[in-house]
XYZ file of C-alpha atoms in Angstrom:
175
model
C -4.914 21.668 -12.643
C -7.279 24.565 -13.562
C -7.424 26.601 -16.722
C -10.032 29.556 -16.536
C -12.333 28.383 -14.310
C -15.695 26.619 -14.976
C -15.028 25.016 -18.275
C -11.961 26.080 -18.515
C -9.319 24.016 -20.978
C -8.009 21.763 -18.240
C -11.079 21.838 -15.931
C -10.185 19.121 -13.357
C -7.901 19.075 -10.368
C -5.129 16.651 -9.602
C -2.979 15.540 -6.416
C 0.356 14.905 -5.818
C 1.459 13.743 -2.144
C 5.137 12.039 -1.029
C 6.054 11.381 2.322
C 9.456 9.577 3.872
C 9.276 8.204 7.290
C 13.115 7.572 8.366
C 13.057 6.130 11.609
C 16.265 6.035 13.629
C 15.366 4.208 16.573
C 12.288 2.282 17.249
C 12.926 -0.012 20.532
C 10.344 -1.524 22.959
C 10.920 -1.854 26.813
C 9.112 -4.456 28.163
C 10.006 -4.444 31.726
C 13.386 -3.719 34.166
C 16.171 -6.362 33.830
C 14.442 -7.702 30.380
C 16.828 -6.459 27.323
C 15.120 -3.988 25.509
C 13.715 -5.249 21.799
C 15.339 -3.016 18.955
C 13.033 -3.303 15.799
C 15.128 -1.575 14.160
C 18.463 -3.840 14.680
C 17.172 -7.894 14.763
C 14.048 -7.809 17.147
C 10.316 -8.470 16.447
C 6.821 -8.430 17.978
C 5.593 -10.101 14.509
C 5.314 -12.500 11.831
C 5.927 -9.523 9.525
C 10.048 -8.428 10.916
C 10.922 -6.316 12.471
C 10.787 -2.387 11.493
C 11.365 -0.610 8.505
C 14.200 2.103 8.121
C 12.525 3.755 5.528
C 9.180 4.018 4.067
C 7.870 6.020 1.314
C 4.547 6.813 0.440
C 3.329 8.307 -2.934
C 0.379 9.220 -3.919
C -1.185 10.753 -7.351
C -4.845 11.099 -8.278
C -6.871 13.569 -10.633
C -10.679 13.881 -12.030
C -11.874 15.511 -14.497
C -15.645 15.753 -15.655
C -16.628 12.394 -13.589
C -13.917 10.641 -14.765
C -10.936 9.962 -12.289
C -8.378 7.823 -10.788
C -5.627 7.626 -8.164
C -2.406 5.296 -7.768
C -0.731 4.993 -4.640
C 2.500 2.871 -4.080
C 3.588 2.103 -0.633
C 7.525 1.622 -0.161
C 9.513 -0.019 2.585
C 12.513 -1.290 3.147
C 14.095 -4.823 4.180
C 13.942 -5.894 8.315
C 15.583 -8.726 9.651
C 15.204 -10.834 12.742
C 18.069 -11.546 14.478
C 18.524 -15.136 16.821
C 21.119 -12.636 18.550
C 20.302 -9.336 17.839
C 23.199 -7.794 19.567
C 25.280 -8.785 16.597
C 28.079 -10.889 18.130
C 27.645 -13.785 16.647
C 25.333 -14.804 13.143
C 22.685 -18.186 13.465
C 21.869 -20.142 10.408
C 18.513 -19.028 11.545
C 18.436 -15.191 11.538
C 15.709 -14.275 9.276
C 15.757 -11.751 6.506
C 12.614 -9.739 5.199
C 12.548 -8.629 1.689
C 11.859 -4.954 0.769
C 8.462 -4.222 -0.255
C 6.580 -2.096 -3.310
C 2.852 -2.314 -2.992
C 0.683 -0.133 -5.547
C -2.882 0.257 -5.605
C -5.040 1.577 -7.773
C -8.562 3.151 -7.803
C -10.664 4.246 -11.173
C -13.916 5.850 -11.127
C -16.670 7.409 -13.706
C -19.229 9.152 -11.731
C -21.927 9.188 -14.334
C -23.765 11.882 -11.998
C -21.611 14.511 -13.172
C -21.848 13.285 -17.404
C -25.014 15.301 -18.962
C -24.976 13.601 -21.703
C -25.314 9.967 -19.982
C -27.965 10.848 -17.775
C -29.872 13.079 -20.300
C -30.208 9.275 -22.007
C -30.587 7.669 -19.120
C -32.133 9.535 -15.911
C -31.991 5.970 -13.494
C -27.766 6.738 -13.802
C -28.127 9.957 -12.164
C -26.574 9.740 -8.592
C -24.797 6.413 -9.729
C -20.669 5.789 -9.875
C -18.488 2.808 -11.326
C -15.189 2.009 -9.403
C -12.306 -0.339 -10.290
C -10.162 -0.963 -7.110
C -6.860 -3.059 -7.992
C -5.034 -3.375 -4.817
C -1.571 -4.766 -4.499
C -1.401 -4.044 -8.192
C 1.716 -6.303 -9.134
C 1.161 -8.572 -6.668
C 4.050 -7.874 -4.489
C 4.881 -10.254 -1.709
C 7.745 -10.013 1.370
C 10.192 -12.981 0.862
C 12.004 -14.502 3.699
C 15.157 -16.277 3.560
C 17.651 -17.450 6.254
C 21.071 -16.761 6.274
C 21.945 -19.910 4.242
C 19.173 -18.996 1.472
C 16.500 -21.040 2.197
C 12.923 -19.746 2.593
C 11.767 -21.171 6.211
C 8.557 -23.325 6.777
C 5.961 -20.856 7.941
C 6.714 -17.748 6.161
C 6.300 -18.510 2.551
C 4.578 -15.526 1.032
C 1.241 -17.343 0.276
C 0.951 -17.717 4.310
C 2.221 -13.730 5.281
C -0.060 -12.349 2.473
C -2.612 -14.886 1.169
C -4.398 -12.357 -1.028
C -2.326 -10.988 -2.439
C -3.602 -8.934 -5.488
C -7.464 -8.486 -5.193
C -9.523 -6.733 -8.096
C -13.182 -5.114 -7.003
C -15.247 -3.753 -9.276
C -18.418 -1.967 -7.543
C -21.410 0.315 -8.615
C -22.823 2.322 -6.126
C -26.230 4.267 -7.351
C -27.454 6.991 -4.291
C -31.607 6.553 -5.030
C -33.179 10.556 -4.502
């Protein structure tokens, strides 16, 4: 975002950034004569499913005048895990991951680059306040089996014990 240069109406800068990974085949040979693992289709090498189709990844930040902030959100779609991933037949056990939005967000005032906060106080110079909020609405995968229920062993508090985690830091560079 500009506006006429140095002190300018809109003197800042901000960033915009989307990608899409589509992935159309994802398998894993593990050796001659073994069936080869589809992640994409019912097979796993994780407590997490198997792969995502699709993932999206967006990402918009900006500053202005030591002030600034950036939100990302992370995107993927549902996986399964398949008892016969060749889909012949269905098990009461095949396993089914839930899509997932995560969103983090970062906030910062670098009080290096506000004259009138260090004209007041000099110690601030060199010094920056950061909020981190990751996992903003504390979104979780949720597994079910075919008949519903949520298995022993992958409740979300076990796949993802944190969860949503707030950190609030100061960080002063000494000169």
């Amino acid at each position: 975002f500009g506006g006429g240069g140095r002190g300018g109406f809109l003197d800042g800068r901000v960033q915009l950034t989307v990608f899409h990974t589509w992935t159309f085949r994802n398998e894993i040979g593990i050796r001659p004569g073994v069936p080869v693992l589809d992640l994409l289709n019912g097979s796993a090498v994780g407590s997490q499913g198997g792969a995502p189709r699709h993932q999206i990844e967006a990402r918009l930040g900006g500053a202005r005048r030591g002030f600034g902030g950036s939100i990302g959100v992370n995107w993927q779609s549902g996986t399964s895990v398949l008892v016969d991933p060749s889909g012949l037949s269905q098990s009461p056990d095949d396993l089914f991951f839930s899509p997932r939005t995560v969103a983090n967000l970062r906030l910062f005032l670098d009080l290096g680059q506000r004259p009138d906060v260090v004209t007041k106080i000099p110690f601030l110079r060199g010094s920056r306040i950061s909020l981190r909020v990751d996992n903003l609405f504390n979104d979780r995968i949720n597994v079910k089996n075919r008949l519903g229920a949520e298995p022993i062993g992958f409740q979300r508090d076990q796949l993802d014990p944190l969860g949503r985690t707030v950190t609030l830091s100061l960080r002063k560079l000494f000169f």
